[in-house]
XYZ file of C-alpha atoms in Angstrom:
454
model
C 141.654 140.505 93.402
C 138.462 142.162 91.587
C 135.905 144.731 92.330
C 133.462 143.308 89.486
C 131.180 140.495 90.386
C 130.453 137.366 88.037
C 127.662 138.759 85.140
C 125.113 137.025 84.222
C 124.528 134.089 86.598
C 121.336 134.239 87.502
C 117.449 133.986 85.207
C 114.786 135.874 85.728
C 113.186 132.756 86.942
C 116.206 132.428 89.930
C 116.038 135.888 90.394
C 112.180 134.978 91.739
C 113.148 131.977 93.359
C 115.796 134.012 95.158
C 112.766 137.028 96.173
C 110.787 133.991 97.447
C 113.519 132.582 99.156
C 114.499 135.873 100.717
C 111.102 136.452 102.374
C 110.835 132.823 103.487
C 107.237 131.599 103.859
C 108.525 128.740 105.432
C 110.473 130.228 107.998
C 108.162 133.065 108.665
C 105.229 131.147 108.912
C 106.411 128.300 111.371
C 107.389 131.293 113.529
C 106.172 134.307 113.343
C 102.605 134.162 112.275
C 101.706 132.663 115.984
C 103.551 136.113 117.283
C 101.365 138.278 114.930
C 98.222 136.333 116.046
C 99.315 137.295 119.611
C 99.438 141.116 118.622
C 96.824 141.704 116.684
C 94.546 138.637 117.114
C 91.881 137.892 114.942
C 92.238 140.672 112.222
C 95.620 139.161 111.734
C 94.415 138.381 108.317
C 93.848 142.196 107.753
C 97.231 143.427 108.753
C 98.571 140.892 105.964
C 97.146 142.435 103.774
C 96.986 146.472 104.862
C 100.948 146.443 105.749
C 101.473 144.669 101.907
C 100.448 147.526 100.735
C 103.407 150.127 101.643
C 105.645 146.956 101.421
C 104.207 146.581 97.519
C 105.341 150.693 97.411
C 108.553 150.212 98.258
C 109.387 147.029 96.053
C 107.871 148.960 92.530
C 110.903 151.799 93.907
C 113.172 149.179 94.287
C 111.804 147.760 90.619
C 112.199 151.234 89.544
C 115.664 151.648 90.720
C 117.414 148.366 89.802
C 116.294 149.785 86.433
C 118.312 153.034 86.497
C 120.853 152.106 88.794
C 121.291 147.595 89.226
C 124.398 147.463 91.662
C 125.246 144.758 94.247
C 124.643 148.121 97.246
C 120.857 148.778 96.345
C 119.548 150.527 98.627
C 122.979 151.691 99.821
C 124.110 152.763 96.261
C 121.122 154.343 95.578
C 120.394 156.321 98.617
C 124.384 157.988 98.812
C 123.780 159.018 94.914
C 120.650 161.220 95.584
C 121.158 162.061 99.155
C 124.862 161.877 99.751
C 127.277 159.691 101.449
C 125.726 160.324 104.961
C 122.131 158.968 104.228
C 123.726 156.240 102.018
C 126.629 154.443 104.639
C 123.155 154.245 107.163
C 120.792 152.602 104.789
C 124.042 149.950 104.217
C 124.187 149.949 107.961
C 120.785 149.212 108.656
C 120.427 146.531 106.605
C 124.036 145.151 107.462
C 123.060 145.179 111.279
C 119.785 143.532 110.272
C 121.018 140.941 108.247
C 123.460 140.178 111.291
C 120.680 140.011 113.885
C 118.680 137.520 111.787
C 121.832 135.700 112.105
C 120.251 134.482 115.099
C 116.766 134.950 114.539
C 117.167 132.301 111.198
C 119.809 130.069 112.823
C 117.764 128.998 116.225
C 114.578 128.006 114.108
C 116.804 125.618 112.304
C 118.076 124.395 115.854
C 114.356 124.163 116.676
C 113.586 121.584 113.299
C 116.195 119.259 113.574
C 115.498 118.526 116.454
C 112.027 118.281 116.312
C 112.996 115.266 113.371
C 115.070 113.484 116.300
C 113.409 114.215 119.695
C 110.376 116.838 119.887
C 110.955 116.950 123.706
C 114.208 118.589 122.998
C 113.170 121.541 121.077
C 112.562 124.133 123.634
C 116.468 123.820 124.725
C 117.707 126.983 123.973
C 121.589 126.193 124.117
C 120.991 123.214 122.312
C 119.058 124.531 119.018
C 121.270 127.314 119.037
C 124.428 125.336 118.928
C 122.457 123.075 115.690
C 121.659 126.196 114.749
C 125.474 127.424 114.600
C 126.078 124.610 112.795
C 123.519 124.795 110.028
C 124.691 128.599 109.824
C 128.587 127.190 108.987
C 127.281 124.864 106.643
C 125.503 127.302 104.975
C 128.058 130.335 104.653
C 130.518 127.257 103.133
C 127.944 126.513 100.614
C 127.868 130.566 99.485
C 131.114 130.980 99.369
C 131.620 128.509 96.793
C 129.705 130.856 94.526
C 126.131 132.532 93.144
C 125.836 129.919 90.974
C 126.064 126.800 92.715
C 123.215 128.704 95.754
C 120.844 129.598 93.150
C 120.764 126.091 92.072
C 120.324 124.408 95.290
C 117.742 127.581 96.137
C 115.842 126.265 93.727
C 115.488 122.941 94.699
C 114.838 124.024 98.868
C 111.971 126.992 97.206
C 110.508 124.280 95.063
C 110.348 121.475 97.685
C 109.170 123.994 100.346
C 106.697 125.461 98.892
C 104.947 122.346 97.522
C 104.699 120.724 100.835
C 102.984 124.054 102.370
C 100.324 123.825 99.726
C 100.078 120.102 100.822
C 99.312 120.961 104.157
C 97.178 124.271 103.713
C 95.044 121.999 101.468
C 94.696 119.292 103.633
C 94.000 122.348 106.776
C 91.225 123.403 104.552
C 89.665 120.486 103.730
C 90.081 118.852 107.583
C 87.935 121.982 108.773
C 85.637 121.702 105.966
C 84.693 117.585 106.414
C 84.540 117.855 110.651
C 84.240 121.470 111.806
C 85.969 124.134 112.646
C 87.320 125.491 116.426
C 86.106 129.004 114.550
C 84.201 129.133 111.721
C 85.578 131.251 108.633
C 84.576 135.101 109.089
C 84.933 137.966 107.356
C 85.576 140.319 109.830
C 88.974 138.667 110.057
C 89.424 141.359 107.341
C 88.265 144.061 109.432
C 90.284 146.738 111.516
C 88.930 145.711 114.926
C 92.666 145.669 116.323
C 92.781 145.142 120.460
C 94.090 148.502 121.934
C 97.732 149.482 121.265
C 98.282 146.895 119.254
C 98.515 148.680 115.957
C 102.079 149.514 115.499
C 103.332 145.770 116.778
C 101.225 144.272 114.686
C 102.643 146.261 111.273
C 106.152 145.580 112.642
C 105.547 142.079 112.826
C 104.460 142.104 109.371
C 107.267 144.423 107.786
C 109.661 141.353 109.415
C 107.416 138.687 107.410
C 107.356 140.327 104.172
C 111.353 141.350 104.584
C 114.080 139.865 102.772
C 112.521 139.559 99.001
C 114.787 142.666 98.256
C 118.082 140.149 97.814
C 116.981 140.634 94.177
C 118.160 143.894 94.218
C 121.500 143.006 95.623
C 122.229 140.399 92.850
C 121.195 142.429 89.837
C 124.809 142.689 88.631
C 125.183 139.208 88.596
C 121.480 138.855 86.783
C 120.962 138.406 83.038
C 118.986 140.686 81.465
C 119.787 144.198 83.148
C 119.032 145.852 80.078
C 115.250 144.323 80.740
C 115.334 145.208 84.505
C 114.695 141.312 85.415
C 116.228 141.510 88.740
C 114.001 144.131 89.678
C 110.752 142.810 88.329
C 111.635 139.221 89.743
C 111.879 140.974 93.165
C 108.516 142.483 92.932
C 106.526 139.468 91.329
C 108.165 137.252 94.397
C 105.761 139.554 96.985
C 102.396 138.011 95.797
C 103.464 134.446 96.387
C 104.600 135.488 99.981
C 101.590 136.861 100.572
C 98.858 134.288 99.473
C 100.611 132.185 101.531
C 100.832 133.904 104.627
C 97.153 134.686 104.362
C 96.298 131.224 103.713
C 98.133 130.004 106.707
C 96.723 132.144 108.974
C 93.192 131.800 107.803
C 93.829 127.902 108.485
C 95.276 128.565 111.915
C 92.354 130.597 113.262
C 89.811 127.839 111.228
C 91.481 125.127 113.529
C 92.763 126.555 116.526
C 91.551 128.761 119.518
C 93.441 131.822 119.084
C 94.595 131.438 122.809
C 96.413 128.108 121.460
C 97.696 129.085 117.898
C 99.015 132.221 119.284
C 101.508 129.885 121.268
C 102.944 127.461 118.303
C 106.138 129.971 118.147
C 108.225 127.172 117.565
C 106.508 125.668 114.277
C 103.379 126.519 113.698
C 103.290 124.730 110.281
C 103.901 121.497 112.358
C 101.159 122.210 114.623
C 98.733 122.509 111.488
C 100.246 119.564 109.514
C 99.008 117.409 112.794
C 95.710 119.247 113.599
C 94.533 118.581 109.620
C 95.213 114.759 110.244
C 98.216 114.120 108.158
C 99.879 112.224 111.180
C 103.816 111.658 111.593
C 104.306 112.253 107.925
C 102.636 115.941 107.757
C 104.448 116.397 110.985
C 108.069 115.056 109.493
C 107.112 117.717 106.229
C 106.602 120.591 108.536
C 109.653 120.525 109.750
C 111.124 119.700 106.955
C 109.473 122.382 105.656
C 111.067 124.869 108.349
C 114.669 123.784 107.382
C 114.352 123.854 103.589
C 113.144 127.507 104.445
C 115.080 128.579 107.308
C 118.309 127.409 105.267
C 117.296 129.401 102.192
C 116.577 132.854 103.551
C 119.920 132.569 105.897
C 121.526 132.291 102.437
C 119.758 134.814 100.641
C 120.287 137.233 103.807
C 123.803 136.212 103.681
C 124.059 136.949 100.003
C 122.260 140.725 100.856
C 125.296 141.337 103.886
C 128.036 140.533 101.720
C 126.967 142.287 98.527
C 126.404 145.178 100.733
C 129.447 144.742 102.453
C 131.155 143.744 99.051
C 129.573 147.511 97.665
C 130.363 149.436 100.629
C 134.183 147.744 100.544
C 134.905 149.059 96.708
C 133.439 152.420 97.460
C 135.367 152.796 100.348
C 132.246 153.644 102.919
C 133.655 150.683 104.637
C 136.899 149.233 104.366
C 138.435 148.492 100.912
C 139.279 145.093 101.597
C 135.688 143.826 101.387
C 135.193 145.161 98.307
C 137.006 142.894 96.369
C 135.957 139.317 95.095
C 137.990 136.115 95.106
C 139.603 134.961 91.354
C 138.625 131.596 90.702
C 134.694 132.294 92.735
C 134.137 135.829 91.483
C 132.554 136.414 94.633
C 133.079 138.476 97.475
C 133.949 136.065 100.120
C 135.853 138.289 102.844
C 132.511 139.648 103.511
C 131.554 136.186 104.225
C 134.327 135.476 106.522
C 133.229 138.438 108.338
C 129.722 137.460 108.540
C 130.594 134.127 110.211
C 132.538 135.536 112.780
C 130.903 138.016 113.368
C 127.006 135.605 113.378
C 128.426 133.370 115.536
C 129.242 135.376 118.298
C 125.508 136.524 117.978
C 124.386 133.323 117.952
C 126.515 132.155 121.630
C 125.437 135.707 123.387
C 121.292 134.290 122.371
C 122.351 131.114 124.070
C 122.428 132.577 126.970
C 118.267 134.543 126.941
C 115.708 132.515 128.714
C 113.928 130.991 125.901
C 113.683 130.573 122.156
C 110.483 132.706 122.023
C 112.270 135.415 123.512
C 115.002 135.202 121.449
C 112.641 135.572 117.961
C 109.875 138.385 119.601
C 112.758 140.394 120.477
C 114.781 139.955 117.014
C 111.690 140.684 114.936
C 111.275 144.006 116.146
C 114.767 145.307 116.221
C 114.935 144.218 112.684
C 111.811 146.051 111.212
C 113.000 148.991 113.081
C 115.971 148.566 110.992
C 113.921 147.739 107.247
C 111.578 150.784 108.044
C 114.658 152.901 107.965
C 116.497 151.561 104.535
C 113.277 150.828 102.773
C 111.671 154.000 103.692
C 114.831 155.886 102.328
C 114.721 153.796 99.050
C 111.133 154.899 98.751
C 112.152 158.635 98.936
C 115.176 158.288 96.859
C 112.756 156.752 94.053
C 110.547 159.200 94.071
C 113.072 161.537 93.545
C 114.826 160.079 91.038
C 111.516 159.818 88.841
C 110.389 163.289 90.072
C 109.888 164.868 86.385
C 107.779 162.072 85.524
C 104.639 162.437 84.346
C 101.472 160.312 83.434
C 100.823 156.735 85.427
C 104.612 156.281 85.767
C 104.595 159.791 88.183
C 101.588 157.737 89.870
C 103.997 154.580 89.798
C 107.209 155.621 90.882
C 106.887 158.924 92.835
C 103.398 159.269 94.496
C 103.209 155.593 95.253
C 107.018 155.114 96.646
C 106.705 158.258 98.530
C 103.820 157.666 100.497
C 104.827 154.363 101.313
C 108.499 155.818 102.586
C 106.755 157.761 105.037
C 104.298 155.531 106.361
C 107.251 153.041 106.958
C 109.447 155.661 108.616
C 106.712 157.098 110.558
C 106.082 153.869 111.963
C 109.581 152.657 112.900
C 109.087 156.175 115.209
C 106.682 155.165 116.486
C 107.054 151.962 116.989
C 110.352 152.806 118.886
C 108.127 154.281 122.186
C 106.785 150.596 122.306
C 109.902 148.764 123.064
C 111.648 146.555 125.606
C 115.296 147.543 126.906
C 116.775 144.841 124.591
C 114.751 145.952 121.468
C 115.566 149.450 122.088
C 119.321 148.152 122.192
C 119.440 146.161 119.671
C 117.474 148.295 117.038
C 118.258 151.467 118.163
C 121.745 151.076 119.391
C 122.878 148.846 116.588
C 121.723 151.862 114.289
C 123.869 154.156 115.990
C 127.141 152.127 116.421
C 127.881 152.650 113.194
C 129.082 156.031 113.886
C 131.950 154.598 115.172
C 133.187 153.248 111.538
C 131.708 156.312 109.673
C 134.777 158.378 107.811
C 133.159 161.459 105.914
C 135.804 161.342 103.230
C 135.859 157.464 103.204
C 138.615 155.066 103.784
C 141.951 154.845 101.694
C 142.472 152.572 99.561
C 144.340 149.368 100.382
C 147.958 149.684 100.041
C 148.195 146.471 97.689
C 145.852 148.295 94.977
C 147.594 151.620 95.739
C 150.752 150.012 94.933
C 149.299 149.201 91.568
């Protein structure tokens, strides 16, 4: 087997789908915008757009260092070149263990909108949308390990398809409130820092979790044309602004049309709940979930694609194991990693079977995974600003001063935020950090005996 990946297989215009894809409007609106509303309440609009900012940081490092370095380990690859193989094997870690945790938090929403399309009164049955879920989650890791090329084609299809319907029913939120009221009128102050007490650091968590996952661009620049132009790294930053009129849009329309008592509580699809408020019947509530699929599939397989590039990078530098990092001969893709990540995802998905509800099941995951992003983007940052360090002009401004102060605010709150936490966050986050110890080897591992023999 090889260690290279398949070149050139993916536009610049994929490479944005894929950045859309990754942070999932869909998906993170149906469920967790009604969890942010719950935290920080009415200035939910503000914390959209206050906690893009270090998020926006962190994405022009990440457009800075696909440029210098593009390699399937991002973050990983970049963070053991500047500060050594220590710092480097965590930031793969985190985001392995992250990816592997929204295993579950992607695969029970799925659970949730199928059967929502058969029998609403069925949704809230947690072993039963988690064993859809599993299934989805099979389909779907089949599907990748066919190859990049086939995903990014079908990606494009779900992205388009999605995101056409949620303008649809934004729209028709808007113009429902418009022709016969609103529960509360449009205010500004929805844009103001009146957050309820203690709920500061929750509420940026929440939103570090929405605006995660548009960073797969990073992890597919090999296999992106145009490295020479950095269009895996640019497609990863323009694919932010999308995610983020839409999130503000959405929750604009939710506090227009709901109480924020009530739209605090549509954790299972909130999009549905909107679709029906604005009038559009059956039909708007049939696209909604629709809607939650087409995007619930696509950032499972663009967080999918992020584990076993990762995996794949870690593998052929022997951080990890050299037998992930080699790719199949007819795919050109890594696809032990993905036999790994099914395994490994489905037990994760049986032992959430078993908490007491679905809500519980994507609070608790949303946390433990910013805790996890904090740490890998807010090394990124750093390593950025390092790597541009002798700078000078707007691109110092651009690539050091911007990066770096975004790092720390993003590592300073996952420190925080830590002192906040449940018993199973705490596990989860913090303990999934730290098990990685276990398969640390300072010197790496060997190589496998079948390429030693060569």
């Amino acid at each position: 087997m090889s260690t290279k990946l398949k070149a050139d297989s993916l536009s610049f215009f994929e490479s944005i789908i894929m950045g859309v894809a990754g942070s999932a409007p869909g998906f993170s609106i149906a469920v967790a915008i009604a969890g942010l509303l719950a935290t920080a309440g009415s200035v939910s609009p503000n914390a959209l757009l206050i906690f893009a900012v270090p998020m926006l940081g962190i994405a022009v490092a990440y457009k800075g260092l696909t440029h210098k370095m593009p390699n399937a380990g991002a973050a990983y690859e970049w963070t053991k070149s500047v500060f050594g193989g220590f710092f480097g094997y965590f930031s793969g870690w985190a985001l392995l263990i992250a990816a592997l945790v929204f295993m579950v938090t992607g695969s029970v929403p799925l659970g949730t909108a199928t059967l929502q399309l058969i029998d609403p009164d069925l949704a809230s049955n947690v072993l039963l949308t988690t064993g859809i879920g599993a299934v989805w989650f099979i389909v779907i890791g089949l599907v990748l390990i066919t190859g990049i090329e086939l995903t990014s084609k079908i990606q494009m299809v779900m992205s388009g398809i999605e995101l056409g319907i949620l303008a649809i029913i934004c729209v028709a939120a808007f113009i429902h409130s418009g022709l016969h009221g609103s529960v509360s009128p449009f205010s500004w102050s929805w844009f103001g820092f009146n957050y309820p007490a203690g709920s500061f650091a929750a509420s940026s968590l929440s939103v570090v979790f929405l605006y995660w996952g548009w960073d797969v661009t990073a992890n597919l620049a090999e296999e992106t044309k145009g490295q020479e132009q950095n269009l895996a790294g640019r497609g990863g930053f323009l694919s932010i602004f999308a995610t983020i009129a839409s999130f503000v849009a959405f929750t604009v329309a939710a506090l227009m049309m709901f109480s924020l008592k009530d739209a605090s509580g549509f954790s299972d699809n909130l999009i549905y709940h909107v679709a029906v408020a604005a009038g559009l019947g059956k039909v708007g509530g049939y696209g909604a979930a629709l809607v939650l699929i087409l995007s619930s599939v696509a950032t499972l397989e663009t967080t999918m694609l992020q584990f076993s590039r990762t995996l794949f990078a870690m593998g052929r530098d022997r951080a990890l194991p050299g037998y992930f990092g080699q790719v199949h001969e007819k795919t050109i893709t890594p696809v032990r990693t993905m036999y790994m990540l099914l395994i490994v995802g489905l037990v994760l998905i049986v032992i959430s079977s078993f908490l007491p509800s679905v809500s519980t099941i994507l609070n608790d995951s949303v946390a433990a995974i910013a805790v996890q992003v904090c740490y890998y983007y807010g090394l990124a940052g750093l390593v950025c600003a390092w790597v541009y360090r002798k700078s000078s002009g707007f691109t110092f401004v651009q690539y050091v001063i911007f990066p770096a102060l975004s790092a720390i605010a993003l590592i300073g709150l996952g420190f925080y935020a830590i002192t906040t936490f449940n018993m199973i966050v705490k596990v989860v986050g913090i303990g999934g950090l730290a098990l990685g110890i276990l398969f640390y080897r300072p010197r790496g591992y060997k190589l496998p005996s079948i390429i030693a023999a060569e």
